[in-house]
Coordinates of C-alpha atoms in Angstrom, one line a residue:
Chain F
M1 CA -2.8 -36.8 7.0
P2 CA -4.6 -40.2 9.0
G3 CA -2.9 -39.0 13.0
T4 CA -2.4 -35.0 12.6
K5 CA -3.7 -33.5 14.3
V6 CA -3.4 -29.2 14.8
F7 CA -2.9 -26.8 17.8
L8 CA -2.8 -22.8 17.5
L9 CA -0.8 -21.6 20.1
D10 CA -2.7 -18.7 22.0
G11 CA 0.0 -16.1 21.2
G12 CA -1.8 -12.6 22.7
S13 CA -2.5 -10.2 20.8
L14 CA -1.9 -6.5 19.5
V15 CA -3.7 -3.4 18.7
L16 CA -3.6 -1.8 15.5
D17 CA -5.4 1.5 13.4
G18 CA -8.9 0.4 10.9
F19 CA -6.8 1.5 8.5
H20 CA -4.6 -0.6 8.9
V21 CA -6.3 -3.7 9.0
F22 CA -8.5 -2.6 5.9
W23 CA -6.7 -1.2 4.1
N24 CA -7.5 2.1 3.1
R25 CA -10.9 1.8 3.9
G26 CA -11.0 1.3 7.7
P27 CA -13.2 3.0 9.9
A28 CA -10.3 4.8 11.8
G29 CA -9.4 3.2 15.2
E30 CA -7.8 1.0 17.8
I31 CA -8.2 -3.3 16.8
R32 CA -7.0 -5.6 18.8
F33 CA -7.0 -8.7 17.5
P34 CA -5.3 -11.7 18.7
V35 CA -1.7 -13.6 17.1
Y36 CA -0.7 -17.3 17.5
S37 CA 1.0 -20.7 16.3
I38 CA 0.1 -23.7 14.1
L39 CA 1.8 -26.7 16.0
I40 CA 0.8 -29.4 13.5
D41 CA 2.0 -32.8 15.5
H42 CA 2.0 -35.2 12.7
P43 CA 3.4 -39.2 12.4
Q44 CA 6.5 -37.9 10.0
G45 CA 7.2 -35.3 13.1
R46 CA 6.5 -31.4 15.2
F47 CA 5.7 -28.1 12.7
L48 CA 5.9 -25.2 14.9
F49 CA 4.4 -22.9 11.8
D50 CA 5.4 -19.3 12.4
S51 CA 6.4 -18.1 16.5
G52 CA 4.5 -14.6 17.1
Y53 CA 5.8 -12.4 19.0
D54 CA 8.0 -11.3 21.4
Y55 CA 7.1 -9.1 24.6
A56 CA 9.6 -7.8 25.5
H57 CA 10.6 -6.9 21.4
V58 CA 7.8 -4.8 20.9
Q59 CA 7.1 -3.6 24.7
A60 CA 11.2 -1.8 23.1
V61 CA 11.1 -0.9 19.2
L62 CA 6.4 -1.0 18.3
P63 CA 4.6 0.4 21.5
F64 CA 1.8 1.4 19.8
E65 CA 0.6 -2.2 18.8
K66 CA -0.6 -2.5 23.1
P67 CA 0.8 -6.2 23.3
L68 CA -0.4 -8.3 26.0
Q69 CA 0.8 -11.8 25.9
T70 CA 0.6 -13.1 29.3
E71 CA 3.3 -16.6 30.8
A72 CA 1.1 -19.3 28.5
Q73 CA 0.7 -17.3 25.4
T74 CA 4.8 -17.3 24.8
I75 CA 6.3 -20.2 22.7
P76 CA 7.2 -21.9 25.5
G77 CA 4.3 -21.7 27.9
A78 CA 1.2 -22.2 25.2
L79 CA 3.3 -25.6 24.6
A80 CA 3.2 -25.8 28.6
L81 CA 0.1 -26.3 28.3
L82 CA -0.4 -29.5 25.8
G83 CA 2.6 -30.8 28.0
L84 CA 5.7 -29.6 25.3
T85 CA 8.8 -28.3 25.1
P86 CA 10.8 -25.9 22.6
A87 CA 13.2 -29.0 22.5
D88 CA 9.6 -31.4 21.2
I89 CA 9.8 -29.3 18.3
G90 CA 12.1 -30.3 15.3
V91 CA 11.0 -28.6 11.6
V92 CA 10.3 -24.6 12.5
I93 CA 8.2 -23.7 9.1
N94 CA 7.9 -19.5 9.3
S95 CA 5.5 -17.8 7.0
H96 CA 7.5 -15.1 6.5
F97 CA 9.9 -12.5 9.3
H98 CA 7.3 -10.0 10.4
F99 CA 8.3 -9.5 13.8
D100 CA 4.3 -11.2 15.1
H101 CA 5.9 -14.8 13.1
V102 CA 9.2 -15.3 14.0
G103 CA 9.5 -14.4 18.0
G104 CA 9.6 -17.1 18.7
N105 CA 12.2 -18.8 17.2
K106 CA 14.5 -18.4 19.5
F107 CA 13.5 -20.5 21.2
F108 CA 14.9 -23.5 18.1
P109 CA 18.0 -23.1 18.0
H110 CA 18.5 -27.1 17.2
A111 CA 14.8 -27.3 14.8
K112 CA 15.1 -27.2 11.5
K113 CA 13.9 -24.3 8.8
F114 CA 12.2 -23.2 6.1
C115 CA 10.9 -20.0 4.4
H116 CA 10.2 -18.7 1.5
A117 CA 13.5 -18.0 -0.6
A118 CA 11.5 -14.5 -1.0
E119 CA 12.2 -13.8 2.7
L120 CA 15.8 -14.2 3.1
N121 CA 16.5 -11.3 1.4
Q122 CA 14.5 -8.9 2.6
D123 CA 14.5 -9.3 5.4
A124 CA 18.6 -8.1 5.7
N125 CA 17.2 -5.4 3.0
P126 CA 14.0 -4.1 3.4
E127 CA 11.9 -2.0 1.5
A128 CA 12.6 1.8 3.5
F129 CA 8.3 1.6 3.9
E130 CA 9.1 -2.8 5.7
V131 CA 11.9 -2.0 8.5
L132 CA 9.5 -1.5 11.1
G133 CA 7.3 -5.3 9.6
Y134 CA 10.4 -6.9 9.5
S135 CA 12.0 -5.3 12.5
D136 CA 12.3 -8.7 15.0
L137 CA 15.3 -10.2 14.1
S138 CA 16.4 -12.8 17.0
F139 CA 15.5 -15.3 14.8
S140 CA 18.4 -14.7 12.0
A141 CA 22.1 -14.2 13.0
M142 CA 22.4 -12.9 9.1
A143 CA 19.5 -11.0 9.0
A144 CA 20.6 -9.1 12.8
E145 CA 24.7 -9.2 11.2
A146 CA 23.3 -7.2 8.2
R147 CA 21.2 -4.7 9.9
G148 CA 23.4 -3.8 12.9
K149 CA 20.7 -5.0 15.1
S150 CA 23.3 -8.1 17.3
A151 CA 22.6 -7.0 20.5
Q152 CA 19.1 -8.2 19.5
L153 CA 20.8 -12.1 19.3
I154 CA 20.5 -14.2 22.5
A155 CA 23.9 -16.2 23.3
G156 CA 24.3 -18.5 21.6
T157 CA 22.7 -17.9 19.0
T158 CA 24.8 -18.2 15.1
I159 CA 24.5 -18.2 11.8
E160 CA 24.6 -22.1 11.4
N161 CA 21.3 -22.7 14.0
T162 CA 19.7 -19.1 12.8
A163 CA 19.9 -20.8 9.0
F164 CA 16.9 -21.8 7.0
E165 CA 16.0 -23.3 3.2
G166 CA 14.9 -21.6 1.2
L167 CA 11.8 -23.4 -0.3
E168 CA 10.7 -21.6 -3.7
G169 CA 6.6 -21.6 -4.5
D170 CA 4.2 -23.7 -3.7
V171 CA 6.1 -27.0 -2.3
E172 CA 3.7 -30.2 0.1
I173 CA 6.5 -29.7 3.5
A174 CA 4.4 -33.8 4.3
P175 CA 2.0 -35.1 3.6
G176 CA -0.6 -33.5 3.6
V177 CA 0.6 -29.8 5.0
H178 CA 0.7 -28.0 1.3
L179 CA 2.4 -24.8 1.4
F180 CA 1.1 -21.5 -0.6
H181 CA 3.1 -19.2 -2.0
T182 CA 0.6 -15.9 -1.4
P183 CA 2.7 -13.5 -2.2
G184 CA 1.9 -9.5 -1.8
H185 CA 1.8 -8.5 2.0
A186 CA 5.0 -10.3 2.1
I187 CA 7.5 -11.2 -0.5
G188 CA 7.9 -13.9 0.2
H189 CA 4.4 -14.7 1.9
Y190 CA 3.1 -18.9 2.8
S191 CA -0.3 -19.2 3.7
L192 CA -0.7 -22.7 4.8
L193 CA -2.8 -26.2 4.5
V194 CA -3.7 -28.6 6.7
E195 CA -5.0 -32.2 5.6
F196 CA -6.9 -34.8 7.6
A197 CA -7.9 -37.9 7.7
S198 CA -11.7 -37.5 8.9
R199 CA -12.4 -33.8 8.7
R200 CA -12.5 -30.5 6.1
P201 CA -8.7 -29.6 5.7
I202 CA -8.1 -26.6 6.8
L203 CA -7.5 -23.4 5.2
F204 CA -4.9 -21.4 7.4
T205 CA -5.0 -17.6 5.7
I206 CA -2.5 -15.9 7.4
D207 CA -1.5 -12.6 6.4
A208 CA -2.4 -12.8 3.3
A209 CA -6.0 -11.9 5.0
Y210 CA -5.9 -10.5 7.9
S211 CA -9.4 -11.5 8.8
R212 CA -12.7 -13.8 7.6
K213 CA -13.8 -9.1 6.4
S214 CA -10.7 -8.6 4.6
L215 CA -11.0 -12.3 2.2
D216 CA -14.8 -11.2 1.8
T217 CA -14.1 -7.6 0.6
L218 CA -10.9 -8.6 -1.1
C219 CA -9.7 -5.9 1.2
Q220 CA -5.7 -6.3 2.2
S221 CA -4.2 -5.3 5.0
S222 CA -2.2 -2.1 4.6
F223 CA 0.7 -3.7 4.7
H224 CA 1.8 -5.3 1.7
I225 CA 4.8 -4.8 -0.8
D226 CA 2.8 -5.6 -3.8
P227 CA -0.8 -4.8 -4.0
V228 CA -1.5 -5.8 -6.6
A229 CA 0.2 -9.8 -6.5
G230 CA -1.7 -9.5 -2.7
V231 CA -5.0 -8.9 -4.0
N232 CA -4.2 -12.3 -6.3
S233 CA -3.2 -14.0 -3.2
M234 CA -6.2 -13.2 -2.0
L235 CA -8.6 -14.5 -4.7
R236 CA -6.2 -17.6 -5.5
L237 CA -7.2 -18.4 -1.7
R238 CA -10.9 -18.2 -2.0
K239 CA -10.4 -20.9 -5.0
L240 CA -8.1 -22.7 -2.9
A241 CA -10.9 -23.0 -0.6
E242 CA -13.3 -24.2 -2.8
E243 CA -11.0 -26.3 -4.5
R244 CA -10.5 -28.8 -1.8
D245 CA -13.1 -27.7 0.1
A246 CA -11.5 -26.4 2.7
E247 CA -13.0 -24.3 6.5
L248 CA -10.8 -21.8 6.4
M249 CA -9.4 -19.4 9.1
F250 CA -7.6 -16.2 9.4
S251 CA -3.6 -14.6 11.3
H252 CA -5.7 -11.3 13.0
D253 CA -9.2 -11.9 13.1
A254 CA -10.5 -11.6 17.1
E255 CA -14.5 -12.8 16.2
S256 CA -13.3 -16.2 14.3
F257 CA -9.9 -16.6 17.4
S258 CA -13.3 -17.1 19.8
G259 CA -14.6 -19.7 18.0
Y260 CA -11.0 -21.5 17.7
R261 CA -10.1 -24.3 19.7
T262 CA -6.6 -23.4 21.5
G263 CA -4.1 -24.8 24.6
P264 CA -4.8 -28.0 24.6
D265 CA -7.7 -29.0 22.2
F266 CA -7.1 -29.7 18.3
Y267 CA -8.5 -29.9 14.9
A268 CA -8.2 -33.4 14.2
Chain C
M1 CA 11.7 28.7 -21.0
P2 CA 11.4 33.7 -22.0
G3 CA 8.1 33.5 -22.1
T4 CA 7.5 31.0 -19.5
K5 CA 4.7 31.9 -16.8
V6 CA 3.2 29.5 -13.7
F7 CA 0.0 30.0 -12.0
L8 CA -1.7 27.7 -10.1
L9 CA -5.1 27.6 -9.8
D10 CA -6.4 27.1 -6.6
G11 CA -9.5 24.1 -6.8
G12 CA -10.1 24.0 -3.0
S13 CA -9.9 20.9 -0.3
L14 CA -10.2 17.7 0.8
V15 CA -10.1 15.9 4.5
L16 CA -8.2 12.1 4.0
D17 CA -7.1 10.6 7.7
G18 CA -3.3 10.8 8.0
F19 CA -3.2 7.1 7.9
H20 CA -4.2 8.1 4.2
V21 CA -2.1 10.7 3.8
F22 CA 1.2 9.3 5.8
W23 CA 1.4 5.1 4.8
N24 CA 1.1 3.4 8.0
R25 CA 2.3 5.8 9.8
G26 CA 0.1 9.1 10.4
P27 CA -1.0 10.0 13.0
A28 CA -4.7 9.2 12.8
G29 CA -6.7 11.9 12.0
E30 CA -8.6 14.9 10.0
I31 CA -5.3 16.8 7.7
R32 CA -7.7 19.0 5.8
F33 CA -5.1 19.4 2.1
P34 CA -5.2 21.6 -0.7
V35 CA -6.1 20.5 -4.1
Y36 CA -4.5 22.8 -6.9
S37 CA -3.9 23.0 -10.3
I38 CA -1.2 24.3 -12.7
L39 CA -1.0 26.7 -16.1
I40 CA 1.3 26.6 -17.8
D41 CA 1.8 30.0 -19.5
H42 CA 4.5 29.3 -22.4
P43 CA 4.8 30.6 -25.8
Q44 CA 3.8 28.1 -27.2
G45 CA 0.3 28.4 -25.9
R46 CA -1.5 27.7 -22.4
F47 CA -1.2 24.1 -20.6
L48 CA -3.4 23.0 -18.4
F49 CA -1.6 20.4 -16.1
D50 CA -4.3 19.2 -14.6
S51 CA -7.8 20.0 -13.3
G52 CA -8.9 20.0 -10.0
Y53 CA -12.1 18.1 -8.5
D54 CA -15.9 18.6 -9.5
Y55 CA -17.0 19.6 -6.4
A56 CA -20.7 17.4 -6.4
H57 CA -19.3 13.8 -7.6
V58 CA -17.2 14.5 -3.9
Q59 CA -20.1 15.1 -2.4
A60 CA -22.3 12.4 -4.2
V61 CA -19.1 9.7 -4.7
L62 CA -16.7 10.4 -1.6
P63 CA -18.6 12.3 0.6
F64 CA -16.4 11.8 3.8
E65 CA -13.2 13.6 2.0
K66 CA -15.7 16.1 3.0
P67 CA -14.7 19.2 -0.4
L68 CA -14.8 22.4 0.2
Q69 CA -14.8 24.8 -2.8
T70 CA -16.3 28.3 -3.8
E71 CA -16.5 29.2 -6.7
A72 CA -13.6 30.9 -7.8
Q73 CA -11.9 27.6 -7.3
T74 CA -13.9 25.3 -9.2
I75 CA -11.8 25.5 -12.7
P76 CA -13.6 28.6 -14.8
G77 CA -13.7 30.4 -11.6
A78 CA -10.2 30.3 -10.9
L79 CA -9.7 30.8 -15.1
A80 CA -11.1 34.3 -14.6
L81 CA -9.4 35.3 -12.0
L82 CA -7.2 35.8 -14.8
G83 CA -9.0 36.9 -17.1
L84 CA -9.2 33.9 -18.8
T85 CA -12.2 30.8 -19.5
P86 CA -11.5 27.3 -21.1
A87 CA -11.6 28.3 -24.8
D88 CA -8.3 30.4 -24.0
I89 CA -6.3 26.6 -23.2
G90 CA -5.1 24.7 -26.0
V91 CA -3.9 22.0 -24.5
V92 CA -4.6 20.2 -21.1
I93 CA -2.2 17.2 -19.2
N94 CA -3.1 15.2 -16.9
S95 CA -0.7 14.3 -14.5
H96 CA -3.2 11.1 -14.2
F97 CA -6.4 10.3 -14.1
H98 CA -7.9 10.3 -10.0
F99 CA -10.7 11.9 -9.4
D100 CA -8.8 15.3 -7.5
H101 CA -7.1 15.3 -10.5
V102 CA -9.3 15.5 -14.5
G103 CA -12.1 16.8 -12.4
G104 CA -12.8 20.1 -14.5
N105 CA -11.3 17.9 -17.2
K106 CA -14.7 18.1 -18.0
F107 CA -14.6 22.1 -19.2
F108 CA -11.8 21.4 -22.4
P109 CA -13.5 20.0 -25.0
H110 CA -12.0 21.8 -28.3
A111 CA -7.9 21.0 -26.4
K112 CA -5.3 19.1 -27.3
K113 CA -5.8 16.2 -24.4
F114 CA -2.3 14.1 -22.9
C115 CA -1.6 12.0 -20.2
H116 CA 1.3 8.6 -19.2
A117 CA -0.1 5.7 -21.7
A118 CA -0.9 3.4 -18.9
E119 CA -2.9 5.7 -17.3
L120 CA -6.3 4.5 -20.3
N121 CA -6.4 1.4 -19.5
Q122 CA -5.8 1.9 -16.1
D123 CA -9.1 4.0 -15.5
A124 CA -11.4 2.0 -18.0
N125 CA -9.7 -1.5 -15.6
P126 CA -9.0 -0.3 -12.5
E127 CA -7.2 -2.5 -9.7
A128 CA -10.3 -3.1 -7.0
F129 CA -8.3 -0.9 -4.3
E130 CA -8.7 1.5 -7.1
V131 CA -12.3 2.6 -7.3
L132 CA -12.7 5.4 -6.0
G133 CA -9.4 7.0 -6.9
Y134 CA -10.8 6.2 -10.1
S135 CA -14.3 7.5 -9.9
D136 CA -14.5 10.9 -11.9
L137 CA -14.9 9.6 -15.3
S138 CA -16.7 13.0 -16.5
F139 CA -12.8 13.8 -18.3
S140 CA -13.2 10.4 -20.6
A141 CA -16.1 8.8 -22.7
M142 CA -14.4 5.4 -23.4
A143 CA -13.4 5.2 -19.5
A144 CA -16.8 5.8 -18.2
E145 CA -18.5 2.9 -20.9
A146 CA -15.9 0.7 -19.6
R147 CA -17.2 1.1 -16.0
G148 CA -20.6 1.0 -17.0
K149 CA -21.0 4.9 -15.8
S150 CA -22.2 6.7 -18.5
A151 CA -24.7 8.5 -16.8
Q152 CA -21.1 11.0 -15.3
L153 CA -20.9 12.5 -19.2
I154 CA -22.2 15.6 -20.1
A155 CA -23.9 16.6 -22.8
G156 CA -21.6 16.8 -25.8
T157 CA -19.3 14.3 -24.7
T158 CA -17.7 12.1 -27.2
I159 CA -15.1 9.6 -27.4
E160 CA -13.6 12.2 -29.8
N161 CA -13.2 15.2 -27.2
T162 CA -11.9 12.9 -24.2
A163 CA -10.4 11.4 -26.4
F164 CA -5.9 11.7 -25.4
E165 CA -3.3 10.9 -27.1
G166 CA -1.0 8.8 -24.4
L167 CA 2.7 9.2 -24.0
E168 CA 6.0 6.8 -22.8
G169 CA 8.6 7.8 -20.3
D170 CA 9.4 11.1 -20.6
V171 CA 8.5 13.9 -22.4
E172 CA 9.3 17.6 -22.9
I173 CA 6.6 18.5 -24.4
A174 CA 6.8 22.2 -24.5
P175 CA 10.5 23.1 -24.9
G176 CA 10.8 23.4 -21.0
V177 CA 8.1 21.4 -19.6
H178 CA 9.0 18.2 -19.1
L179 CA 7.1 15.6 -17.6
F180 CA 8.6 12.6 -16.0
H181 CA 8.1 9.3 -15.5
T182 CA 7.0 8.3 -11.9
P183 CA 4.8 5.6 -10.7
G184 CA 3.4 4.6 -7.7
H185 CA 0.9 6.6 -7.0
A186 CA -0.6 5.2 -10.1
I187 CA 0.5 3.1 -12.9
G188 CA 1.2 6.4 -15.2
H189 CA 1.6 9.1 -13.0
Y190 CA 3.8 11.8 -14.3
S191 CA 5.3 14.8 -12.3
L192 CA 6.1 18.1 -13.8
L193 CA 9.1 20.0 -14.5
V194 CA 9.4 24.1 -16.1
E195 CA 11.6 25.9 -16.1
F196 CA 11.7 29.5 -16.3
A197 CA 14.1 31.6 -18.3
S198 CA 15.2 34.4 -14.9
R199 CA 14.0 32.0 -12.0
R200 CA 14.7 28.3 -10.8
P201 CA 13.0 25.0 -11.8
I202 CA 10.0 24.6 -9.9
L203 CA 9.4 20.8 -10.2
F204 CA 5.9 20.1 -9.0
T205 CA 5.8 16.4 -7.7
I206 CA 2.6 16.4 -8.1
D207 CA 1.3 12.7 -6.2
A208 CA 4.0 11.2 -6.1
A209 CA 5.1 13.6 -2.8
Y210 CA 2.3 15.0 -1.8
S211 CA 3.9 17.3 1.2
R212 CA 7.4 18.2 1.9
K213 CA 7.8 15.9 4.4
S214 CA 6.8 12.8 3.2
L215 CA 9.3 13.3 0.7
D216 CA 12.0 14.4 3.6
T217 CA 11.0 10.7 5.2
L218 CA 9.7 8.9 1.9
C219 CA 7.0 8.0 3.4
Q220 CA 4.1 8.1 0.0
S221 CA 0.4 8.1 0.5
S222 CA -1.5 5.3 0.8
F223 CA -3.0 5.3 -2.0
H224 CA -0.9 3.3 -4.1
I225 CA -1.3 0.1 -6.8
D226 CA 3.1 -0.5 -7.0
P227 CA 5.0 1.2 -3.4
V228 CA 8.3 0.4 -4.2
A229 CA 8.2 2.2 -7.5
G230 CA 6.9 4.8 -5.6
V231 CA 10.3 4.9 -3.2
N232 CA 11.7 5.1 -6.3
S233 CA 10.0 7.7 -7.8
M234 CA 10.3 9.9 -4.3
L235 CA 14.6 9.3 -5.4
R236 CA 14.6 10.5 -8.4
L237 CA 12.4 13.1 -7.7
R238 CA 15.6 14.4 -5.3
K239 CA 17.8 13.7 -7.8
L240 CA 16.4 15.6 -10.2
A241 CA 15.3 18.8 -8.0
E242 CA 19.3 18.8 -6.8
E243 CA 21.1 17.5 -10.6
R244 CA 18.7 20.6 -12.1
D245 CA 19.0 23.1 -8.8
A246 CA 14.9 23.1 -9.5
E247 CA 12.0 24.8 -6.4
L248 CA 10.1 21.2 -5.7
M249 CA 6.4 21.9 -4.9
F250 CA 3.7 20.0 -3.3
S251 CA 0.2 18.8 -4.3
H252 CA -2.0 17.9 -1.2
D253 CA 0.2 19.9 0.7
A254 CA -1.6 22.8 3.5
E255 CA 1.6 24.9 5.1
S256 CA 3.6 24.2 1.8
F257 CA 0.6 25.4 -0.3
S258 CA 0.0 28.8 2.5
G259 CA 3.3 30.2 1.1
Y260 CA 2.9 29.8 -2.6
R261 CA 1.5 32.7 -5.4
T262 CA -2.1 31.8 -6.6
G263 CA -5.1 33.2 -8.4
P264 CA -3.0 36.3 -10.5
D265 CA 0.4 36.3 -9.2
F266 CA 2.6 33.9 -11.0
Y267 CA 5.7 31.9 -11.5
A268 CA 8.0 34.1 -13.7

């Protein structure tokens, strides 16, 4: 879409074991990886895709993930690098509701919010093995109440100002901004493809493939609800990238991320 | 069933990482765990449930699992401790077709063989992430040919003498010998419950719950095809144990196994 710019909001980093990042294969050992959000500055408005993790939440609930996050790596801090505030963002879309993708949602009570419909139930009634993934409930009064975690909600949070519109299947949420349903890691997981006027599209795998190595080896992360769907989603991403001549960008890949544009630098 | 005895055939041990044994939870680090098979000496004949791993196969294909197996821990060696040879076994049942449950099948060309029907396709067409689990194909000429691994077959192996009868759902394969379909770890996974004349039944979880801790915490192993089914299978095993006042025995639990009867000692 002419006029579309994509900014990556660096959100700091976390640590997992190699057996988490590369399911069953590893090798073992700590891997520190980036977390980032995607700001689409579009002729129809500013769309924020995901919102990173909340430092205090991770320290309290998942300290073993060893969060490192500067002030400039919070959502308000990262937006400030672009001369923006949360009030400048009209739409928030979450790829899924794991804690490292919804941590900054609390700054957007005014925004319209979208997700895959399946996530709306999953965060309120997760599988036993998903409880830590869906541990930050500050983004949804409904989910927090369902899980008995209303204490996580900041002042002013209501059912209304944390309501989502649930989507089904693949959706072009704005011209040239495509959500592709890629379940496996989470039941309602969306990957994102953004088209530009004068460069190749970018296909953000999000957590369907943490890294280039994940996609090359079809090795999904150890966090998943349906690993068969997870493999199919990776195969679909490979095909989409080829069919649309898209540049692939990965969610949690330190090596790839070191070459990505962040801060005021952008893709257009 | 009056006259039923159960012998456990110690099959040696293997090593996995804590993140394999306890999915996503760990902690990390090597865990050495036992592998064993179950001989049911029944009024209707001798039933062998599973057949352990083949040392040479593991050394060749999965040496990182560090197999330790003495001659007495091979299937012929363990049977010899009871004064038996493979020829004395009329029926072989496999809980599923992972390498550490089928390694000794090659000694039973004469036996009738049973498994869940779903395993018959899965070993021939595994998911990408199941390839190592289904790596020992010496038990099935059909699977070995489908996977291009006929070199694994020992002399004399034929489609006919490695044919299985595929079962569906729960089956009482002989009076007091119950197979319960407990999918998740493998699509066609069976757990085993054996009834006796004068003691509590024994419910062998097999790989639906590697250990007591797995079942207590509902933490399945990291090797699985359907983790939602895996949790449901564990809940089902808990319920079965309660309803039938069964003693639970676990497949890969060094602490529990140290108290199990092996060799000529038996349960009856």
